[in-house]
Short mmCIF file of C-alpha atoms in Angstrom, two decimals:
data_model
loop_
_atom_site.label_atom_id
_atom_site.label_comp_id
_atom_site.label_asym_id
_atom_site.label_seq_id
_atom_site.Cartn_x
_atom_site.Cartn_y
_atom_site.Cartn_z
CA MET A 1 30.28 -26.48 -6.43
CA SER A 2 33.49 -28.25 -7.09
CA ALA A 3 34.29 -27.70 -10.87
CA SER A 4 36.32 -30.81 -10.87
CA HIS A 5 33.27 -33.08 -10.46
CA SER A 6 30.58 -31.08 -12.32
CA ALA A 7 29.76 -29.61 -15.75
CA VAL A 8 27.39 -29.02 -18.51
CA ILE A 9 28.14 -30.97 -21.71
CA SER A 10 26.85 -29.12 -24.71
CA THR A 11 27.41 -30.11 -28.36
CA ILE A 12 27.80 -28.31 -31.78
CA GLY A 13 28.26 -29.75 -35.21
CA ARG A 14 27.51 -33.46 -36.04
CA GLY A 15 28.50 -37.07 -35.39
CA PHE A 16 27.94 -37.14 -31.69
CA ASP A 17 24.97 -39.68 -31.46
CA GLY A 18 27.11 -42.14 -29.49
CA LEU A 19 28.49 -39.48 -27.08
CA ASP A 20 28.58 -41.16 -23.71
CA VAL A 21 28.01 -38.59 -21.21
CA PRO A 22 26.24 -41.04 -18.70
CA ALA A 23 29.90 -42.70 -18.64
CA LEU A 24 31.54 -39.48 -17.95
CA ALA A 25 29.21 -38.81 -15.05
CA LYS A 26 29.99 -42.17 -13.65
CA ASP A 27 33.82 -41.70 -14.02
CA LEU A 28 33.50 -38.38 -12.21
CA GLY A 29 31.19 -39.75 -9.46
CA ALA A 30 28.51 -37.33 -10.48
CA GLU A 31 24.86 -37.51 -10.88
CA LEU A 32 23.60 -37.20 -14.56
CA ILE A 33 20.59 -35.03 -15.45
CA ARG A 34 19.60 -34.43 -19.22
CA LEU A 35 18.50 -30.83 -20.08
CA GLU A 36 16.03 -31.96 -22.54
CA ASP A 37 14.09 -33.66 -19.70
CA PHE A 38 13.18 -30.17 -18.35
CA ASP A 39 10.84 -27.50 -19.68
CA ALA A 40 13.00 -25.42 -22.08
CA THR A 41 13.51 -22.61 -19.43
CA VAL A 42 16.29 -21.99 -17.18
CA ALA A 43 13.79 -21.33 -14.28
CA ALA A 44 12.37 -24.86 -14.68
CA VAL A 45 15.98 -26.20 -14.45
CA LEU A 46 16.50 -24.22 -11.40
CA ALA A 47 13.51 -25.29 -9.82
CA GLU A 48 13.74 -28.89 -10.66
CA ALA A 49 17.27 -29.89 -10.80
CA PRO A 50 18.64 -32.08 -8.00
CA ALA A 51 20.57 -30.22 -5.09
CA ALA A 52 23.22 -32.66 -5.28
CA GLU A 53 26.87 -31.05 -5.38
CA ASN A 54 28.11 -33.14 -8.18
CA ILE A 55 26.22 -32.93 -11.43
CA VAL A 56 26.96 -33.55 -14.95
CA ALA A 57 24.19 -32.05 -17.11
CA GLN A 58 23.96 -33.47 -20.71
CA GLY A 59 22.97 -30.32 -22.85
CA ALA A 60 19.67 -29.87 -24.77
CA GLY A 61 21.67 -29.10 -28.03
CA ASP A 62 21.17 -25.34 -27.85
CA ILE A 63 24.51 -23.64 -26.83
CA ALA A 64 22.77 -20.48 -25.49
CA PHE A 65 20.48 -22.48 -23.39
CA ASP A 66 23.06 -24.76 -22.15
CA ALA A 67 25.45 -21.72 -21.49
CA GLU A 68 22.59 -20.12 -19.51
CA VAL A 69 22.00 -23.19 -17.46
CA ALA A 70 25.74 -23.60 -16.69
CA ALA A 71 25.92 -20.02 -15.55
CA ALA A 72 22.74 -20.13 -13.52
CA LEU A 73 23.87 -23.47 -11.79
CA GLY A 74 27.54 -22.29 -11.29
CA LEU A 75 28.80 -25.22 -13.54
CA PRO A 76 31.51 -25.03 -16.13
CA LEU A 77 30.50 -25.62 -19.68
CA ALA A 78 32.47 -28.23 -21.89
CA ILE A 79 31.88 -27.77 -25.67
CA ILE A 80 32.07 -30.99 -27.65
CA SER A 81 32.49 -29.64 -31.29
CA GLY A 82 32.43 -31.50 -34.55
CA ALA A 83 32.21 -28.15 -36.23
CA PRO A 84 34.78 -25.92 -37.87
CA GLN A 85 37.07 -24.24 -35.69
CA ARG A 86 35.54 -20.74 -36.18
CA THR A 87 32.12 -22.12 -35.36
CA GLY A 88 33.55 -23.45 -32.15
CA GLU A 89 35.03 -20.16 -31.35
CA LEU A 90 31.92 -18.52 -31.86
CA ALA A 91 29.87 -20.87 -29.67
CA GLN A 92 32.51 -20.33 -26.97
CA HIS A 93 32.23 -16.36 -27.17
CA ASN A 94 28.33 -16.68 -27.20
CA ALA A 95 28.45 -18.92 -24.03
CA GLU A 96 30.97 -16.63 -22.29
CA SER A 97 28.86 -13.44 -22.99
CA LEU A 98 25.97 -15.30 -21.20
CA GLY A 99 28.24 -15.64 -18.11
CA ALA A 100 29.23 -19.26 -18.61
CA THR A 101 32.60 -20.38 -17.74
CA VAL A 102 33.71 -22.44 -20.60
CA ALA A 103 36.11 -25.38 -19.75
CA GLY A 104 37.18 -25.63 -23.41
CA ILE A 105 36.24 -26.89 -26.80
CA PHE A 106 36.90 -30.54 -27.30
CA THR A 107 36.47 -33.05 -30.07
CA ASP A 108 35.52 -35.90 -27.51
CA LEU A 109 34.92 -36.46 -23.90
CA GLU A 110 38.20 -37.94 -22.97
CA ALA A 111 39.90 -34.52 -22.28
CA VAL A 112 37.00 -33.18 -20.32
CA PRO A 113 37.89 -34.61 -16.85
CA GLY A 114 41.60 -33.13 -16.93
CA ALA A 115 40.09 -29.80 -17.99
CA LEU A 116 37.56 -29.55 -15.27
CA ALA A 117 40.05 -30.61 -12.70
CA ALA A 118 42.35 -27.58 -13.79
CA LEU A 119 39.40 -25.03 -13.09
CA GLY A 120 38.88 -23.76 -9.91
CA ASP A 121 35.47 -23.35 -8.08
CA VAL A 122 32.93 -21.85 -10.49
CA SER A 123 30.06 -19.62 -8.96
CA PRO A 124 26.55 -19.16 -10.12
CA VAL A 125 26.07 -15.97 -12.23
CA MET A 126 23.35 -13.49 -11.09
CA SER A 127 20.38 -13.56 -13.54
CA ALA A 128 16.59 -12.85 -13.15
CA ASP A 129 15.95 -16.60 -13.06
CA LEU A 130 18.63 -17.20 -10.47
CA PHE A 131 17.55 -14.29 -8.34
CA GLN A 132 13.85 -15.32 -8.37
CA LYS A 133 14.86 -18.92 -7.49
CA GLN A 134 16.95 -17.66 -4.61
CA LEU A 135 14.25 -15.25 -3.51
CA ILE A 136 11.52 -18.01 -3.65
CA ASP A 137 13.87 -20.24 -1.40
CA GLN A 138 14.62 -17.50 1.00
CA ALA A 139 10.88 -16.66 1.48
CA ARG A 140 10.04 -20.33 2.05
CA ALA A 141 12.64 -20.49 4.68
CA ALA A 142 11.12 -17.50 6.40
CA GLY A 143 7.71 -19.20 6.87
CA SER A 144 5.68 -15.77 7.11
CA HIS A 145 1.93 -15.27 6.71
CA ILE A 146 1.03 -12.42 4.21
CA VAL A 147 -2.35 -10.87 3.69
CA LEU A 148 -3.71 -10.01 0.06
CA PRO A 149 -6.43 -7.51 0.35
CA GLU A 150 -7.53 -7.53 -3.22
CA GLY A 151 -9.23 -10.92 -3.64
CA ASP A 152 -11.43 -9.49 -6.46
CA ASP A 153 -8.43 -9.16 -8.82
CA ASP A 154 -7.50 -12.14 -11.16
CA ARG A 155 -3.82 -11.47 -11.01
CA ILE A 156 -3.86 -11.68 -7.13
CA LEU A 157 -5.56 -14.80 -7.23
CA GLU A 158 -3.34 -16.38 -9.90
CA ALA A 159 -0.42 -15.43 -7.85
CA ALA A 160 -1.78 -16.85 -4.69
CA HIS A 161 -2.28 -20.22 -6.48
CA VAL A 162 1.69 -20.22 -7.21
CA VAL A 163 2.68 -18.81 -3.85
CA LEU A 164 0.59 -21.76 -1.96
CA ARG A 165 1.74 -24.44 -4.47
CA ASP A 166 5.21 -23.48 -3.99
CA LYS A 167 4.98 -22.94 -0.23
CA VAL A 168 6.30 -19.31 -0.50
CA ALA A 169 4.20 -17.95 2.33
CA LYS A 170 0.91 -18.55 4.09
CA LEU A 171 -1.79 -16.54 2.72
CA THR A 172 -4.99 -14.67 3.77
CA ILE A 173 -7.18 -13.35 0.88
CA LEU A 174 -9.82 -10.70 1.62
CA GLY A 175 -13.01 -10.72 -0.41
CA ASN A 176 -16.30 -12.70 -0.68
CA GLU A 177 -15.41 -16.48 0.03
CA ALA A 178 -18.00 -17.46 -2.71
CA ASP A 179 -17.04 -15.17 -5.22
CA ILE A 180 -13.19 -16.08 -4.82
CA LYS A 181 -13.95 -19.76 -4.97
CA ALA A 182 -16.06 -19.60 -8.11
CA ARG A 183 -13.32 -17.46 -9.79
CA ALA A 184 -10.69 -19.90 -8.86
CA GLU A 185 -12.73 -22.61 -10.29
CA VAL A 186 -13.01 -20.99 -13.67
CA LEU A 187 -9.38 -20.10 -13.76
CA LYS A 188 -8.41 -23.78 -12.58
CA LEU A 189 -6.65 -22.46 -9.35
CA ASP A 190 -6.03 -24.26 -6.06
CA LEU A 191 -6.64 -21.82 -3.30
CA ALA A 192 -7.48 -24.41 -0.66
CA GLY A 193 -4.41 -23.55 1.37
CA ALA A 194 -5.52 -19.95 1.93
CA GLU A 195 -7.63 -18.39 4.63
CA ILE A 196 -10.34 -16.29 2.90
CA ILE A 197 -12.12 -13.45 5.05
CA ASN A 198 -14.90 -11.37 3.93
CA HIS A 199 -14.06 -8.22 5.82
CA LEU A 200 -17.38 -6.61 5.59
CA GLU A 201 -18.88 -9.63 7.64
CA SER A 202 -15.87 -10.63 9.82
CA PRO A 203 -16.23 -10.49 13.56
CA LEU A 204 -12.77 -9.12 13.59
CA ALA A 205 -14.06 -5.75 12.34
CA GLU A 206 -15.63 -4.63 15.64
CA GLU A 207 -12.28 -5.44 17.43
CA PHE A 208 -10.38 -3.61 14.85
CA ALA A 209 -12.53 -0.64 14.81
CA ALA A 210 -12.26 -0.11 18.63
CA ASP A 211 -8.51 -0.61 18.44
CA PHE A 212 -8.34 1.93 15.50
CA ALA A 213 -10.42 4.43 17.32
CA GLU A 214 -8.07 4.26 20.39
CA LEU A 215 -4.90 4.62 18.02
CA ARG A 216 -6.50 7.68 16.38
CA LYS A 217 -8.30 9.32 19.20
CA LYS A 218 -6.04 12.23 19.35
CA LYS A 219 -7.14 12.91 15.91
CA GLY A 220 -10.73 12.92 16.92
CA VAL A 221 -11.63 9.68 15.31
CA THR A 222 -14.82 8.18 16.93
CA LEU A 223 -15.77 4.47 17.18
CA GLU A 224 -18.48 4.96 14.52
CA GLN A 225 -15.98 6.59 12.07
CA ALA A 226 -13.47 3.72 12.88
CA ARG A 227 -16.21 1.15 11.99
CA GLU A 228 -16.56 2.87 8.85
CA THR A 229 -12.77 2.91 8.07
CA MET A 230 -12.67 -0.66 8.69
CA LYS A 231 -14.93 -1.50 5.65
CA ASP A 232 -11.74 -0.31 3.69
CA ILE A 233 -9.67 -3.36 2.65
CA SER A 234 -6.35 -1.66 3.06
CA TYR A 235 -7.18 -0.48 6.57
CA PHE A 236 -8.67 -3.97 7.55
CA ALA A 237 -5.75 -5.84 6.27
CA THR A 238 -3.18 -3.26 7.83
CA MET A 239 -4.91 -3.87 11.16
CA MET A 240 -4.49 -7.64 10.72
CA VAL A 241 -0.64 -6.99 10.46
CA HIS A 242 -0.82 -4.60 13.33
CA LYS A 243 -2.50 -7.22 15.51
CA GLY A 244 0.00 -10.12 14.48
CA LEU A 245 -2.66 -11.87 12.59
CA ALA A 246 -0.49 -11.59 9.52
CA ASP A 247 3.18 -10.71 9.25
CA GLY A 248 2.82 -8.47 6.20
CA MET A 249 0.70 -7.16 3.66
CA VAL A 250 0.91 -6.83 -0.20
CA SER A 251 -1.58 -4.61 -1.98
CA GLY A 252 -1.90 -2.02 -4.81
CA ALA A 253 -2.69 -4.06 -7.97
CA ALA A 254 -5.91 -2.27 -8.06
CA HIS A 255 -5.28 0.65 -5.93
CA THR A 256 -3.22 3.74 -5.54
CA THR A 257 -0.02 3.69 -3.55
CA ALA A 258 -1.44 6.40 -1.23
CA HIS A 259 -4.46 3.91 -0.65
CA THR A 260 -2.20 1.11 0.12
CA ILE A 261 0.35 2.85 2.45
CA LYS A 262 -1.56 5.52 4.04
CA PRO A 263 -3.11 3.17 6.73
CA SER A 264 0.53 1.94 7.53
CA PHE A 265 1.44 5.38 8.50
CA GLN A 266 -1.64 5.54 10.83
CA ILE A 267 -1.60 1.91 12.08
CA ILE A 268 1.76 0.30 11.95
CA LYS A 269 3.87 3.54 12.08
CA THR A 270 7.56 3.99 11.55
CA LYS A 271 10.31 2.37 13.37
CA PRO A 272 11.60 4.20 16.66
CA ASN A 273 14.78 5.32 14.83
CA ALA A 274 13.08 6.13 11.52
CA SER A 275 12.20 9.62 10.45
CA VAL A 276 11.11 8.79 6.96
CA VAL A 277 9.74 6.01 4.93
CA SER A 278 11.51 5.12 1.80
CA SER A 279 11.88 2.57 -0.74
CA ILE A 280 14.32 0.57 -2.98
CA PHE A 281 14.12 -1.39 -6.08
CA LEU A 282 16.25 -4.51 -6.45
CA MET A 283 17.63 -4.19 -9.98
CA VAL A 284 18.69 -7.87 -11.28
CA MET A 285 21.09 -7.89 -14.32
CA ARG A 286 23.25 -10.52 -15.63
CA GLY A 287 26.14 -10.86 -13.23
CA ARG A 288 25.20 -8.30 -10.77
CA LEU A 289 22.27 -7.41 -8.24
CA TRP A 290 22.12 -3.74 -7.27
CA ALA A 291 19.63 -1.60 -5.25
CA PHE A 292 18.25 1.83 -6.30
CA GLY A 293 16.74 4.23 -3.70
CA ASP A 294 14.61 5.97 -3.24
CA CYS A 295 12.63 5.72 -6.55
CA ALA A 296 9.02 5.77 -5.21
CA VAL A 297 8.34 7.81 -2.03
CA ASN A 298 10.05 10.88 -1.20
CA PRO A 299 10.05 13.67 -3.98
CA ASN A 300 12.84 15.95 -2.36
CA PRO A 301 14.59 14.41 0.55
CA THR A 302 16.73 16.59 2.71
CA ALA A 303 20.43 15.79 3.33
CA GLU A 304 19.55 14.14 6.65
CA GLN A 305 16.91 12.18 5.00
CA LEU A 306 19.08 11.07 2.15
CA GLY A 307 21.59 9.80 4.92
CA GLU A 308 18.78 7.95 6.59
CA ILE A 309 17.74 6.39 3.19
CA ALA A 310 21.33 5.21 2.53
CA ILE A 311 21.70 3.46 5.73
CA VAL A 312 18.39 1.66 5.68
CA SER A 313 18.73 0.77 1.89
CA ALA A 314 22.12 -0.83 2.85
CA GLN A 315 20.20 -2.72 5.63
CA THR A 316 17.59 -3.82 3.08
CA ALA A 317 20.03 -4.70 0.53
CA SER A 318 21.96 -6.83 2.90
CA GLN A 319 18.60 -8.95 3.56
CA PHE A 320 18.77 -10.09 -0.04
CA GLY A 321 22.23 -11.12 -0.21
CA ILE A 322 24.01 -7.94 -1.18
CA ASP A 323 27.25 -6.80 0.69
CA PRO A 324 26.34 -3.20 0.48
CA ARG A 325 28.64 -0.28 -0.79
CA VAL A 326 26.51 2.75 -0.97
CA ALA A 327 27.04 5.51 -3.60
CA MET A 328 25.32 9.01 -2.78
CA LEU A 329 24.67 9.90 -6.51
CA SER A 330 25.23 13.44 -7.96
CA TYR A 331 26.41 15.26 -11.06
CA SER A 332 29.80 15.64 -9.34
CA SER A 333 32.42 13.21 -8.23
CA GLY A 334 34.12 14.49 -5.12
CA THR A 335 35.03 18.14 -5.44
CA SER A 336 34.99 17.98 -9.36
CA GLY A 337 31.61 20.07 -9.15
CA SER A 338 30.12 22.54 -6.81
CA GLY A 339 26.38 24.04 -5.99
CA PRO A 340 23.65 23.35 -3.57
CA ASP A 341 22.90 19.80 -4.82
CA VAL A 342 26.66 18.70 -4.20
CA ASP A 343 26.79 20.32 -0.85
CA ARG A 344 23.54 18.37 -0.13
CA ALA A 345 25.23 15.06 -1.02
CA VAL A 346 28.28 15.80 1.02
CA ALA A 347 25.99 16.57 3.99
CA ALA A 348 23.98 13.31 3.20
CA VAL A 349 27.25 11.18 3.37
CA GLU A 350 28.09 12.89 6.83
CA ALA A 351 24.62 12.30 8.17
CA ALA A 352 24.84 8.50 6.93
CA LYS A 353 28.08 7.95 8.67
CA LYS A 354 26.76 9.39 12.00
CA LEU A 355 23.85 6.91 11.94
CA ASP A 356 26.15 4.08 11.25
CA SER A 357 29.86 4.51 10.53
CA SER A 358 30.03 0.56 9.79
CA VAL A 359 28.34 1.08 6.31
CA LYS A 360 30.54 1.94 3.48
CA VAL A 361 29.19 5.05 1.93
CA ASP A 362 30.61 7.53 -0.16
CA GLY A 363 29.59 10.67 -2.25
CA PRO A 364 29.08 12.73 -4.04
CA LEU A 365 29.70 10.25 -6.92
CA GLN A 366 28.60 10.43 -10.64
CA PHE A 367 27.16 7.06 -11.64
CA ASP A 368 29.93 5.96 -13.77
CA ALA A 369 32.47 6.69 -10.99
CA ALA A 370 30.41 4.78 -8.65
CA CYS A 371 29.99 1.64 -11.04
CA ASP A 372 32.90 1.66 -13.19
CA PRO A 373 36.46 0.63 -11.67
CA GLY A 374 38.37 2.33 -14.46
CA VAL A 375 36.46 5.64 -13.98
CA ALA A 376 36.64 5.37 -10.23
CA ALA A 377 40.44 4.94 -10.48
CA LYS A 378 40.60 8.36 -12.26
CA LYS A 379 38.06 10.34 -10.31
CA MET A 380 37.85 8.89 -6.76
CA PRO A 381 40.97 6.56 -6.46
CA ASN A 382 41.14 6.62 -2.80
CA SER A 383 37.36 5.62 -2.26
CA ASP A 384 36.42 2.27 -1.02
CA VAL A 385 32.99 2.56 -2.57
CA ALA A 386 33.57 4.17 -6.12
CA GLY A 387 33.77 1.58 -8.76
CA GLN A 388 32.28 -0.97 -6.50
CA ALA A 389 29.08 0.44 -5.49
CA ASN A 390 25.97 -1.91 -5.55
CA VAL A 391 23.40 0.52 -3.55
CA PHE A 392 22.79 3.69 -5.41
CA VAL A 393 20.93 6.47 -3.66
CA PHE A 394 19.46 9.11 -5.89
CA PRO A 395 19.16 12.69 -4.94
CA ASP A 396 15.60 13.00 -5.70
CA LEU A 397 12.45 11.03 -6.77
CA GLU A 398 12.65 12.41 -10.30
CA ALA A 399 16.15 11.30 -10.82
CA GLY A 400 15.42 7.90 -9.08
CA ASN A 401 12.41 7.10 -11.10
CA ILE A 402 14.08 7.95 -14.32
CA GLY A 403 16.97 5.90 -13.32
CA TYR A 404 15.39 2.79 -12.42
CA LYS A 405 13.15 2.85 -15.29
CA THR A 406 16.00 3.58 -17.77
CA ALA A 407 17.81 0.32 -16.56
CA GLN A 408 14.57 -1.65 -16.77
CA ARG A 409 13.46 -0.57 -20.18
CA THR A 410 16.84 -0.19 -22.12
CA GLY A 411 19.17 -2.27 -19.89
CA GLY A 412 17.01 -5.57 -19.70
CA ALA A 413 17.15 -5.16 -15.78
CA LEU A 414 14.34 -6.87 -13.79
CA ALA A 415 13.29 -4.16 -11.31
CA VAL A 416 11.92 -5.85 -8.20
CA GLY A 417 10.01 -3.34 -5.91
CA PRO A 418 9.39 -0.91 -4.68
CA ILE A 419 10.48 -2.42 -1.41
CA LEU A 420 9.00 -0.13 1.50
CA GLN A 421 11.57 0.42 4.35
CA GLY A 422 11.14 2.27 7.67
CA LEU A 423 7.91 0.75 8.87
CA ASN A 424 7.55 -1.28 12.09
CA LYS A 425 6.19 -4.17 10.00
CA PRO A 426 6.37 -4.93 6.27
CA VAL A 427 3.79 -3.56 3.81
CA ASN A 428 4.68 -3.28 0.14
CA ASP A 429 2.90 -1.69 -2.76
CA LEU A 430 2.16 -3.10 -6.32
CA SER A 431 2.03 -1.27 -9.47
CA ARG A 432 -1.49 -1.33 -10.90
CA GLY A 433 0.04 -2.82 -14.02
CA ALA A 434 1.72 -5.57 -11.80
CA THR A 435 1.95 -8.90 -13.61
CA VAL A 436 1.53 -12.06 -11.71
CA PRO A 437 5.38 -12.76 -11.41
CA ASP A 438 5.53 -9.05 -9.92
CA ILE A 439 3.01 -10.22 -7.19
CA ILE A 440 4.83 -13.39 -6.49
CA ASN A 441 7.93 -11.62 -6.06
CA THR A 442 6.56 -8.94 -4.00
CA VAL A 443 4.86 -11.47 -1.61
CA ALA A 444 8.30 -13.31 -1.53
CA ILE A 445 10.16 -10.11 -0.59
CA THR A 446 7.59 -9.09 2.08
CA ALA A 447 7.88 -12.67 3.63
CA ILE A 448 11.55 -12.14 3.76
CA GLN A 449 11.22 -8.88 5.43
CA ALA A 450 8.78 -10.44 7.92
CA GLY A 451 11.19 -13.12 8.71
CA GLU A 452 13.83 -10.62 9.92
CA LYS A 453 12.70 -10.34 13.28
#
């Protein structure tokens, strides 16, 4: 957006009843919106604000809310103040801490156009609300079809309602149709756009059983055994993906990770160049979007597996707008430490570069050297990753799980995932404690993955 034609106008203090923000918008040739007309959330503004490039937004009178909206929309914030100087300075500091670019503190609107013209372009600041908006938009554009096997879980039905309403993806839900419709009526959900299949009665079950028996005949699976296997929702849904009746699957709200992904190993299988299935979490923090891997699948990866995880994590991260710089994490930066684990990180970097020399990957790197430019300048001055990393590969599952949960629980990060990578077609696992927004995000991610043909 061009800062010279767009802004959020926020007021502090008193005496602004006659403030003519509409006239300012007209003078700038911009469309006027009033933040008080939206639900009092940044997400609502992002979802409902017009897509016009030139917008003047009249603030809601809450400097923190106005600043968050300005940061999310990529608009400068003009503070009109009738308060003491110190109050204005504190308001500016608060707004800047929330990521807003403050055009200045003014006593009236006359000086605002000149201040806006003096600013360069202002970019949106990454946040959970902005990321989720971008995720939904990207998924909607992909036009994918996702199967949800757990139709007897209210959270799945509530998420499906939103996914269908917002046209995030086409859906098939497995379960008893009468039960699902009755539950949707009780919960006041509209699932009319979903295909509902009772897998226990579907004529597809016999076809799937025959195909599964053929896929697993070397393991001694008989047709009768395959018929029994197709009574399992995860196997039936995975076969739908395998046969192209759905583009991806999301499950795990009421089942274990093993129950969700084991059928994928047997039916969908790994990509031809993949030796391991791994995962990343997208970690959304104010002003940054990072990827952490592998935090969910491989307990003790080898150097070669770490190298592969680094490359596929970079590829997955790039699907979600990250220009990947991959840090192979360790307790050592460069040659500052020694030992088998450091040697493994060195070998992992070499393995990654052999797989794809175009990916920026370096290590071993301590976390601070990976993300902090000041530390990187001291410890790894010649690295093109240190201090700028945005994809972090942990040495094992224990470290990765601790790392992402630390960032989530104490750093306020939104952890989106785990996103499985390495399979021929996308299948993603939910935590059994997943919330409805978690499920919506995972459906969107799966839809995006499926759209990358």
